[in-house]
XYZ file of N, CA, C and O in Angstrom:
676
model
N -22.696 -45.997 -4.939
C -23.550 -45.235 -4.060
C -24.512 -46.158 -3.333
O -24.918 -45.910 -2.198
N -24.914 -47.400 -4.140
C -25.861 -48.132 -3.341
C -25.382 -48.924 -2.545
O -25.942 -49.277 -1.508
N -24.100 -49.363 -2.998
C -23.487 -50.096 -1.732
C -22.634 -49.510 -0.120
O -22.125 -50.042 0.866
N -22.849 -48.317 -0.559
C -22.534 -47.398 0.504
C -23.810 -47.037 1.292
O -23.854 -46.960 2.519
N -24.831 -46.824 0.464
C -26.433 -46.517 1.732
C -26.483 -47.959 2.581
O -26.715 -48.083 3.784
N -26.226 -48.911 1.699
C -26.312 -50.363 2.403
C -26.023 -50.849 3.528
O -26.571 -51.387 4.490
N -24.714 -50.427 3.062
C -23.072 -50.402 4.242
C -24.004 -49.852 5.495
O -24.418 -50.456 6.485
N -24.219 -48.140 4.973
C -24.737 -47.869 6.297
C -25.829 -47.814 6.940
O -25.900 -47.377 8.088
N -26.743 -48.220 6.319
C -28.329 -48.993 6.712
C -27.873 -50.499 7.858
O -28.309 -50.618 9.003
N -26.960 -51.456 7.196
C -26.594 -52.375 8.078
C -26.163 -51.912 9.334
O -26.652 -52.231 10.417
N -24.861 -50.849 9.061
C -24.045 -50.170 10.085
C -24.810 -49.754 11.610
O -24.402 -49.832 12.768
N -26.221 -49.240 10.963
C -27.309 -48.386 12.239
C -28.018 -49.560 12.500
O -27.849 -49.938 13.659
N -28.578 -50.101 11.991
C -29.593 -51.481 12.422
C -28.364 -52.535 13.243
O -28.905 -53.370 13.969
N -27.185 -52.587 13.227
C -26.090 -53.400 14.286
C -26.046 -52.773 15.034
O -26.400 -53.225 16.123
N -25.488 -51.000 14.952
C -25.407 -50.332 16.074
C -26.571 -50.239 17.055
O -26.433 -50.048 18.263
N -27.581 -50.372 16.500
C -29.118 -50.216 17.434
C -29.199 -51.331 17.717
O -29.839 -51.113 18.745
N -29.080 -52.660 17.700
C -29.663 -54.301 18.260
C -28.113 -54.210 19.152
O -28.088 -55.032 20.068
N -27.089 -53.524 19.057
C -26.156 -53.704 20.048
C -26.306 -52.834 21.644
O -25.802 -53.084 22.739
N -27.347 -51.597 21.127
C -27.645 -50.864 21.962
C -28.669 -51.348 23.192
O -28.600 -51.266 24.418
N -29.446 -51.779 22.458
C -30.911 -52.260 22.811
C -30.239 -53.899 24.133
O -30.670 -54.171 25.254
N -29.042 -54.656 23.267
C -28.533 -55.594 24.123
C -28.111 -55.109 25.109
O -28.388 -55.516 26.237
N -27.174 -53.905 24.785
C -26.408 -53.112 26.099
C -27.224 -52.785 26.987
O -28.438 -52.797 26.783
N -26.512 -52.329 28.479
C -27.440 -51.619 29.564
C -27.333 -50.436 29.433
O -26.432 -49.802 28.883
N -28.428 -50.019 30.031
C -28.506 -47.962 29.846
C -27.047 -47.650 30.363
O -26.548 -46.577 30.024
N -26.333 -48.517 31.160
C -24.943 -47.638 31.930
C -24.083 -47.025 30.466
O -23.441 -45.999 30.241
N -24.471 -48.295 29.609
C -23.551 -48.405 28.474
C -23.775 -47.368 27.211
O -23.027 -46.990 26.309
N -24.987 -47.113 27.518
C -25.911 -46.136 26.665
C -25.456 -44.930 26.650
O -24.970 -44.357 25.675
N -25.644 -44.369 28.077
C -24.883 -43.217 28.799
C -23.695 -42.821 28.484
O -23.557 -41.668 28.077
N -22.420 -43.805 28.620
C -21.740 -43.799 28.444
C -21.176 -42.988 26.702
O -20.521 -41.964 26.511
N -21.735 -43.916 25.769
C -21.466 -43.560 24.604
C -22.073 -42.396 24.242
O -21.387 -41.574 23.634
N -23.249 -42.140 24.491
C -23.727 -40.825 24.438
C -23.511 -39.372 25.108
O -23.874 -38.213 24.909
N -22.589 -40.211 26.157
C -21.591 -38.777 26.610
C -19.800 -38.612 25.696
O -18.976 -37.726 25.469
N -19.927 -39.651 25.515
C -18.635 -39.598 24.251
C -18.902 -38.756 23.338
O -18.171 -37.791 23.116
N -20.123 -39.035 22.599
C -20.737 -38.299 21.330
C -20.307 -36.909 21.660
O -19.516 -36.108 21.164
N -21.357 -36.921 22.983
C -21.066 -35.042 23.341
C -19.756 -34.870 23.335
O -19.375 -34.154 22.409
N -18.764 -35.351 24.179
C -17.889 -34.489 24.287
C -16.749 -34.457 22.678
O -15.862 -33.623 22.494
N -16.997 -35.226 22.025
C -16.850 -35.441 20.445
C -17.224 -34.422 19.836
O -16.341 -33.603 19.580
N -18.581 -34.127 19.416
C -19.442 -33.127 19.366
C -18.858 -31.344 19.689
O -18.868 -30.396 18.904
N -18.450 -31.390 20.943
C -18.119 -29.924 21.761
C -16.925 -30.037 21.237
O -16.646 -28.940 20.754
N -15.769 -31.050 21.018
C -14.185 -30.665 20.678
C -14.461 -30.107 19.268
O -13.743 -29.160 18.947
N -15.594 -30.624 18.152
C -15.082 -30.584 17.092
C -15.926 -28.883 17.134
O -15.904 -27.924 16.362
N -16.343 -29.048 17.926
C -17.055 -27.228 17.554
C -15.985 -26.589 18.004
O -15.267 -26.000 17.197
N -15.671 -26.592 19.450
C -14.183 -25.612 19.547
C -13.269 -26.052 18.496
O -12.256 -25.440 18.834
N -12.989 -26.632 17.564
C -12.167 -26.788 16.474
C -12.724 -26.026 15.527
O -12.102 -25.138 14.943
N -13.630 -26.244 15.363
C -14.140 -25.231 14.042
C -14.409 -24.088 14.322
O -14.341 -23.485 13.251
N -14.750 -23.205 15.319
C -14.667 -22.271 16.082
C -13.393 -21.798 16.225
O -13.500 -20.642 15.813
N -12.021 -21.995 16.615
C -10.881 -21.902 16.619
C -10.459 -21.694 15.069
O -10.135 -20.589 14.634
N -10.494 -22.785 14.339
C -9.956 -22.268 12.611
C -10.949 -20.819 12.258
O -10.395 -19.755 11.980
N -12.319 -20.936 12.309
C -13.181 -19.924 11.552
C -11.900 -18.487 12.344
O -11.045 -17.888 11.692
N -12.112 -18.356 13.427
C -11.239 -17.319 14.814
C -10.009 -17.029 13.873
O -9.897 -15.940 13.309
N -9.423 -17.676 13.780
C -8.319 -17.817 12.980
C -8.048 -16.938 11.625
O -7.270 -16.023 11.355
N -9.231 -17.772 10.778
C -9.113 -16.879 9.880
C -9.859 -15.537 9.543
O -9.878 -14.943 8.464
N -10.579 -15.144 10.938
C -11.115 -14.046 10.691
C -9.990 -12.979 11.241
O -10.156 -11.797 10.939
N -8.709 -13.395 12.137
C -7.219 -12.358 12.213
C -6.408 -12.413 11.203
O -5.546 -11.549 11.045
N -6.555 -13.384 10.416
C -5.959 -13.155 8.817
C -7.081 -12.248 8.289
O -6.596 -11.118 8.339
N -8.364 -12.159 7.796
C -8.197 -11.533 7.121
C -9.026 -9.760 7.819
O -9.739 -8.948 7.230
N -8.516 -9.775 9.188
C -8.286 -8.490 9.715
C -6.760 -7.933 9.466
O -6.490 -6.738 9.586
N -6.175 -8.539 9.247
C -4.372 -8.568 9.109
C -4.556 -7.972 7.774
O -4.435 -6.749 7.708
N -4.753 -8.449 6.994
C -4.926 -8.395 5.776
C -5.968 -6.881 4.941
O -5.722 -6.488 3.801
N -6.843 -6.400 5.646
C -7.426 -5.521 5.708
C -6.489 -4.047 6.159
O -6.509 -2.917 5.671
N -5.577 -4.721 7.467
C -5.117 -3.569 7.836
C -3.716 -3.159 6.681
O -3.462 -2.043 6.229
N -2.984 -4.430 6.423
C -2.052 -3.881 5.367
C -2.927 -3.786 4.176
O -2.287 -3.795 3.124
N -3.771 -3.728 4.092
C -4.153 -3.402 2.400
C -5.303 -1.476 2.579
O -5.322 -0.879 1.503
N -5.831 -0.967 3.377
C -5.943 0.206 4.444
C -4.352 0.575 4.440
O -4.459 1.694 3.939
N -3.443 0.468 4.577
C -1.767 0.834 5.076
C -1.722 1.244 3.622
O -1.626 2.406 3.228
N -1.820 -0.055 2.717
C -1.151 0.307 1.161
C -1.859 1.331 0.736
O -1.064 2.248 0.537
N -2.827 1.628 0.517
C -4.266 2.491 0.308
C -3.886 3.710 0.912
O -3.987 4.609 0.077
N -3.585 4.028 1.748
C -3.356 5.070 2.518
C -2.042 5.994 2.162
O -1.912 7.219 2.157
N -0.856 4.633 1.781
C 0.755 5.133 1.145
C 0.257 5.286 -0.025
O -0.040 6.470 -0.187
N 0.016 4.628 -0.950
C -0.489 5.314 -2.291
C -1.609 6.684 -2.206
O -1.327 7.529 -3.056
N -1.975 6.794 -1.942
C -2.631 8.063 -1.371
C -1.722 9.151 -1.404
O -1.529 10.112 -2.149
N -1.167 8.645 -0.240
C -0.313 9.803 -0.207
C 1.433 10.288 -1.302
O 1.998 11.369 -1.468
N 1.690 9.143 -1.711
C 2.870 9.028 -2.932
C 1.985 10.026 -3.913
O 2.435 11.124 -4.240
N 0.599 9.525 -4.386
C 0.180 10.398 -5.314
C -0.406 11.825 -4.916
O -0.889 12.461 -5.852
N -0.427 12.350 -3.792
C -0.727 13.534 -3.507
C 0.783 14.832 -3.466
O 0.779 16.063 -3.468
N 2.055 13.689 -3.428
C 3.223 14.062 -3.504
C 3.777 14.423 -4.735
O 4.549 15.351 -4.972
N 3.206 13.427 -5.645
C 3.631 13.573 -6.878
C 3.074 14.918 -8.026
O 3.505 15.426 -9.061
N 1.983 15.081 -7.204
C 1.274 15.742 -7.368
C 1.550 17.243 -7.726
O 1.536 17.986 -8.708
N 1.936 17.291 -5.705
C 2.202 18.407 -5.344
C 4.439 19.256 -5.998
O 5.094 20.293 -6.101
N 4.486 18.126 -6.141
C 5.942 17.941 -6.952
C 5.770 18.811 -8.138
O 6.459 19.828 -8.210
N 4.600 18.413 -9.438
C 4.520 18.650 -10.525
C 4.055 20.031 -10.658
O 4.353 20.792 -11.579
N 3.064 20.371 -9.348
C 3.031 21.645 -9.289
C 3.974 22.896 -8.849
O 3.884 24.003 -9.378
N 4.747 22.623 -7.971
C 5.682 23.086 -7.392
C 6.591 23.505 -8.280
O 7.137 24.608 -8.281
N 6.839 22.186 -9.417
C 8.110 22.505 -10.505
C 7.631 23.676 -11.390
O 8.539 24.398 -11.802
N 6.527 23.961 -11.714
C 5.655 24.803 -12.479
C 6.172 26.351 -12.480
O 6.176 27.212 -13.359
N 6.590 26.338 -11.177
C 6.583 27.718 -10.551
C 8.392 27.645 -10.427
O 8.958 27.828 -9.349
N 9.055 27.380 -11.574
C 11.079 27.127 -11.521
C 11.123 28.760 -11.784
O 11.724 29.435 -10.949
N 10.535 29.388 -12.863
C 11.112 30.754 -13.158
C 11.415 31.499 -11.972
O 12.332 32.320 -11.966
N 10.579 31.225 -10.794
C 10.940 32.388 -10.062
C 11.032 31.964 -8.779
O 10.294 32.332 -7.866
N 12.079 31.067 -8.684
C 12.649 29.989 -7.479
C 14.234 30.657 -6.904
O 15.258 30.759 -7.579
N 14.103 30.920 -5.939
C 15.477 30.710 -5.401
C 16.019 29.376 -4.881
O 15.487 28.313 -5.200
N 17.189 29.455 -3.998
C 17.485 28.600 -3.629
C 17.540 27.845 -2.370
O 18.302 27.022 -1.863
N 15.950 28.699 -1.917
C 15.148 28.282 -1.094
C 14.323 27.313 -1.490
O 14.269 26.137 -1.129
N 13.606 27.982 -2.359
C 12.642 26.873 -3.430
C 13.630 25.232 -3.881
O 13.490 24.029 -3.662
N 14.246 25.788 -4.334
C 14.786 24.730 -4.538
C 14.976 23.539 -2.996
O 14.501 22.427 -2.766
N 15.555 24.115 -2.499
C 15.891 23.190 -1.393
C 14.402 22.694 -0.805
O 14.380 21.584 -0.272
N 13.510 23.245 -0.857
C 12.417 22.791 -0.435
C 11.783 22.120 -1.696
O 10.561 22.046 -1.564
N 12.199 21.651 -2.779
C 11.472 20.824 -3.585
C 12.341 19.674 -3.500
O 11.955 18.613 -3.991
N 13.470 19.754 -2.936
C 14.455 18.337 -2.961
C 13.468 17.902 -1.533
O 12.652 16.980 -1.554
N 13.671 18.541 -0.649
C 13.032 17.640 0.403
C 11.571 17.160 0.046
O 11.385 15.972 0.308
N 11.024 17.502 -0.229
C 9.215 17.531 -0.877
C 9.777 16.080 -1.605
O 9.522 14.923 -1.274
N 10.466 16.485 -2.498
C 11.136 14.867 -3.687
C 11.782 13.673 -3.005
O 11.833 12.552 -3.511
N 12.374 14.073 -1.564
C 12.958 12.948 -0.844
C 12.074 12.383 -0.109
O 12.249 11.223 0.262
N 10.868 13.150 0.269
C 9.805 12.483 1.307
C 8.882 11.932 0.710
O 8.168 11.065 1.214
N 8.757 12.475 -0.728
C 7.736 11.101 -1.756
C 8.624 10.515 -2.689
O 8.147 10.431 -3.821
N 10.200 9.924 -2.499
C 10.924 8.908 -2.527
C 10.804 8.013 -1.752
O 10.904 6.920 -2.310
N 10.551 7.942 -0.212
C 10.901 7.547 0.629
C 9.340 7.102 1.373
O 9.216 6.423 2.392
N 8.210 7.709 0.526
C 6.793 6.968 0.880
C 6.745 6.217 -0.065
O 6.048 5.250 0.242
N 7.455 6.085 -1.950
C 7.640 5.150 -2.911
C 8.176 4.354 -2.390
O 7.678 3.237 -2.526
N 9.395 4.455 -1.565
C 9.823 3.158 -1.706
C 9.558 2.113 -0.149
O 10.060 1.003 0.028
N 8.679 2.824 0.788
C 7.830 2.399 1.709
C 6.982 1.407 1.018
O 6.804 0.406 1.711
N 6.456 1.380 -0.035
C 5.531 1.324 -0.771
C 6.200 -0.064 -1.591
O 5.364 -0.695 -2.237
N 7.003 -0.365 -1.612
C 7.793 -1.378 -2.589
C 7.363 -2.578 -1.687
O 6.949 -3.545 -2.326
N 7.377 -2.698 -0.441
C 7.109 -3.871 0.534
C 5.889 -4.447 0.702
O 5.637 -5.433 1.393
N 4.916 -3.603 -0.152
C 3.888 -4.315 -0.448
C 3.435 -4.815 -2.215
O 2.477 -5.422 -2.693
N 4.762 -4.149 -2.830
C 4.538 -4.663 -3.917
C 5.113 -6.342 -4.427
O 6.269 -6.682 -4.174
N 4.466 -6.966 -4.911
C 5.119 -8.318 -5.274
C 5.549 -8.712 -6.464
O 5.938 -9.860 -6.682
N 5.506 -7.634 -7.467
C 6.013 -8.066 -8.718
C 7.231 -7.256 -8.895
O 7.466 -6.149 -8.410
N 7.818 -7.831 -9.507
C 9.618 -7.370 -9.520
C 9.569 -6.099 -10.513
O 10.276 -5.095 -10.424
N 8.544 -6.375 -11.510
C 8.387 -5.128 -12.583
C 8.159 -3.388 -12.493
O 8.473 -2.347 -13.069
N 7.275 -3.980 -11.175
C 6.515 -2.564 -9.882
C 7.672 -2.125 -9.441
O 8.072 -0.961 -9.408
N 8.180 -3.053 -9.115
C 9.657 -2.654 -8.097
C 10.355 -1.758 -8.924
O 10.525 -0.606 -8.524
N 10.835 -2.157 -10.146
C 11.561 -1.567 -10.803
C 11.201 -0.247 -10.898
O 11.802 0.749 -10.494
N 9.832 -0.377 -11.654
C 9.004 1.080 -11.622
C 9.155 2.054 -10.424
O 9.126 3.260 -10.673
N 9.291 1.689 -9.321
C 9.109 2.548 -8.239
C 10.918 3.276 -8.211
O 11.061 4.496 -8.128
N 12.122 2.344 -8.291
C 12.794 2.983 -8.807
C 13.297 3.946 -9.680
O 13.931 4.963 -9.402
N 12.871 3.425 -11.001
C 12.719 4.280 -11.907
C 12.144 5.655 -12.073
O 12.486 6.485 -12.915
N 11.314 5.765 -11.241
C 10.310 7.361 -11.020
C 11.282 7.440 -9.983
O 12.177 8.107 -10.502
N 11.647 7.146 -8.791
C 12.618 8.087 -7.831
C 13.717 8.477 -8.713
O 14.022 9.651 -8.501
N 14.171 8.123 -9.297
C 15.631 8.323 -9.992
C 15.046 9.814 -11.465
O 15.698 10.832 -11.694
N 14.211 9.564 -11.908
C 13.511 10.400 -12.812
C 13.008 11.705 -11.903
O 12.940 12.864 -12.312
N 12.751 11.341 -10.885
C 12.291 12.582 -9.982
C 13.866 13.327 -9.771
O 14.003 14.533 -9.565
N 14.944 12.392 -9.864
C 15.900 13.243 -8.851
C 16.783 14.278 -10.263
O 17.448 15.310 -10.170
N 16.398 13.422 -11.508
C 16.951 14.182 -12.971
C 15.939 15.243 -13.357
O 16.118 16.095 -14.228
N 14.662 15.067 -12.477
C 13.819 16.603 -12.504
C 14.691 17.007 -12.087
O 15.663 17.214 -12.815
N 14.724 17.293 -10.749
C 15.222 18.071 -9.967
C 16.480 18.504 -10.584
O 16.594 19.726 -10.484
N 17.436 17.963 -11.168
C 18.981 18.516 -11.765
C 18.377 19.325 -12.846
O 18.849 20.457 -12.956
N 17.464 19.002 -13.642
C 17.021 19.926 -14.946
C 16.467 21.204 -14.380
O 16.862 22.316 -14.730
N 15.349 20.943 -13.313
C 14.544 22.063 -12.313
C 15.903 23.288 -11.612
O 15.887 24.498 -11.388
N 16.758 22.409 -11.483
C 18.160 23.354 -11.096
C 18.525 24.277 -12.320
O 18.512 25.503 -12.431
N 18.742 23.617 -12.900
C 19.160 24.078 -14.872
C 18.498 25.477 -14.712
O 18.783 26.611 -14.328
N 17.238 24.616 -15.328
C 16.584 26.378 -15.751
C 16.158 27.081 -14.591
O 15.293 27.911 -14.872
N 16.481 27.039 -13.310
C 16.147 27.881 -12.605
C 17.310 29.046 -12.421
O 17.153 30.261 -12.298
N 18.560 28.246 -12.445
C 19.762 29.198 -12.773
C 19.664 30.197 -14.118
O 19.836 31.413 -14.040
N 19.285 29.312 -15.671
C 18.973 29.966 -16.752
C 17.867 31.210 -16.197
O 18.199 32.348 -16.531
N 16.855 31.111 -15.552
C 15.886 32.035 -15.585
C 16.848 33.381 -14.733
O 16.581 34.559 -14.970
N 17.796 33.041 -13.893
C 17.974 33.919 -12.918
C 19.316 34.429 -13.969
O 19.712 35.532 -13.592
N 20.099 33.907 -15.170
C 20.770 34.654 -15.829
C 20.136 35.315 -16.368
O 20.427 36.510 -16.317
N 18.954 34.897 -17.158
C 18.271 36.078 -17.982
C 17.708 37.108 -17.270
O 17.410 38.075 -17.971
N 17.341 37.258 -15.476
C 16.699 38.302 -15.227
C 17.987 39.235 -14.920
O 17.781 40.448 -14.920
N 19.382 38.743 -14.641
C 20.428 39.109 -14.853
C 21.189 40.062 -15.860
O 22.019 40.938 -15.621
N 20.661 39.632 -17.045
C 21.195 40.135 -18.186
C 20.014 40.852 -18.636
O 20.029 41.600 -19.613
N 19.254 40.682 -18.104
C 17.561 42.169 -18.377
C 18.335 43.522 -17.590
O 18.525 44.629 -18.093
N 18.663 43.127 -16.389
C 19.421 44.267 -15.562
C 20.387 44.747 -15.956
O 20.641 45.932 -15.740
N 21.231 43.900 -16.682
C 22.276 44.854 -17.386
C 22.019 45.703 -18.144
O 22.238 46.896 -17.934
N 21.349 45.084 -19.476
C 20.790 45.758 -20.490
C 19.572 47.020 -20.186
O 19.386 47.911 -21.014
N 18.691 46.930 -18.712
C 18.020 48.027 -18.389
C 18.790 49.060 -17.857
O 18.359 50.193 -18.071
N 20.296 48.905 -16.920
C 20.997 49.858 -16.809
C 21.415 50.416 -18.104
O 20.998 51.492 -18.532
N 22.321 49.592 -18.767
C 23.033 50.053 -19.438
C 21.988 51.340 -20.468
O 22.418 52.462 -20.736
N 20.888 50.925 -20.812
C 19.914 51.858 -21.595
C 19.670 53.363 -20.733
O 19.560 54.487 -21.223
N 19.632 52.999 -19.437
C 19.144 54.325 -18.406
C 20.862 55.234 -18.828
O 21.128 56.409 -19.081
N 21.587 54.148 -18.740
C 23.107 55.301 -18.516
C 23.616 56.097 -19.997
O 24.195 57.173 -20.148
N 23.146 55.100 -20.982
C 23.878 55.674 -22.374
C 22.465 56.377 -23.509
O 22.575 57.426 -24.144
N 21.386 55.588 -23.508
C 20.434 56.388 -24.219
C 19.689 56.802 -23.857
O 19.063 56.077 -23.085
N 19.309 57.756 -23.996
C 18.135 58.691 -23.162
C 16.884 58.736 -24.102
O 16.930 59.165 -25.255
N 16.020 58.361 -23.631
C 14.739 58.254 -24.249
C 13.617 59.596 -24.319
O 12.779 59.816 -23.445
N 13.828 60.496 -25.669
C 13.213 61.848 -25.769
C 11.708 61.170 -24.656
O 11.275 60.046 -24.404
N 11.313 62.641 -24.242
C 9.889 62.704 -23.075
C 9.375 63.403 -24.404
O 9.903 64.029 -25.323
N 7.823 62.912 -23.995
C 6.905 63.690 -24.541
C 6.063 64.160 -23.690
O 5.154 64.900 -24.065
């Protein structure tokens, strides 16, 4: 360290007895170098700072994007779990409108994979679409089961109106 203040203690006391020899033309001269030295390295640092303030506007906007798809995946999933709630008394209207409901928060999941970077997530995001779509085959199941049993209520309520007659009081 001390031979470096040295270095440059000598360095300024040469540069100044060289100045002082020189003529002002020469003076001028170098001191308009400085400046324009000076002004490049500010538009340089000005330019990088610029730089990285569109990275991390870039960066803001896909991470706002991700924020926004997760948002909405979980307002889907949501609305999925509620929807299934209500199988007893679904036609096959209902139904068809819970496959699409299930394909459009498949399809914001796996929107959603392009910002994920771990291979494990990835998997995961598969794994729940594919689990959503074996709801849906089970959600089929008992929605048919519910519509045999209101089926076989109707039989059994005819059949009671036609063969036993229930004394009035």
């Amino acid at each position: 360290m001390i031979f470096f203040y040295s270095f440059c203690k000598e360095l300024t006391v040469k540069w100044c007895r060289d100045l002082s020899q020189a003529g002002m033309k020469d003076v001028s001269i170098v001191c308009y170098i400085i400046l324009i030295f000076l002004l490049v390295l500010t538009i340089c640092l000005f330019r990088k700072e610029q730089m990285k303030r569109n990275c991390l506007q870039q960066d803001e906007q896909e991470l706002l994007h991700f924020w926004h798809l997760t948002g909405e995946a979980y307002a889907g999933l949501l609305d999925l779990a509620t929807y299934g709630e209500t199988v007893s008394v679904w036609d096959e209207n209902d139904r068809s409108t819970y496959q699409k409901r299930r394909n459009e928060v498949c399809g914001t999941l796996q929107s959603l994979k392009q910002y994920v970077h771990a291979s494990g997530q990835r998997v995961h995001i598969d794994s729940l679409c594919l689990l959503l779509a074996r709801k849906e085959q089970l959600l089929d199941t008992v929605m048919h089961t519910f519509s045999r049993f209101r089926e076989a209520g109707e039989i059994i309520n005819r059949f009671e109106e036609k063969f036993l007659v229930l004394p009035q009081t």
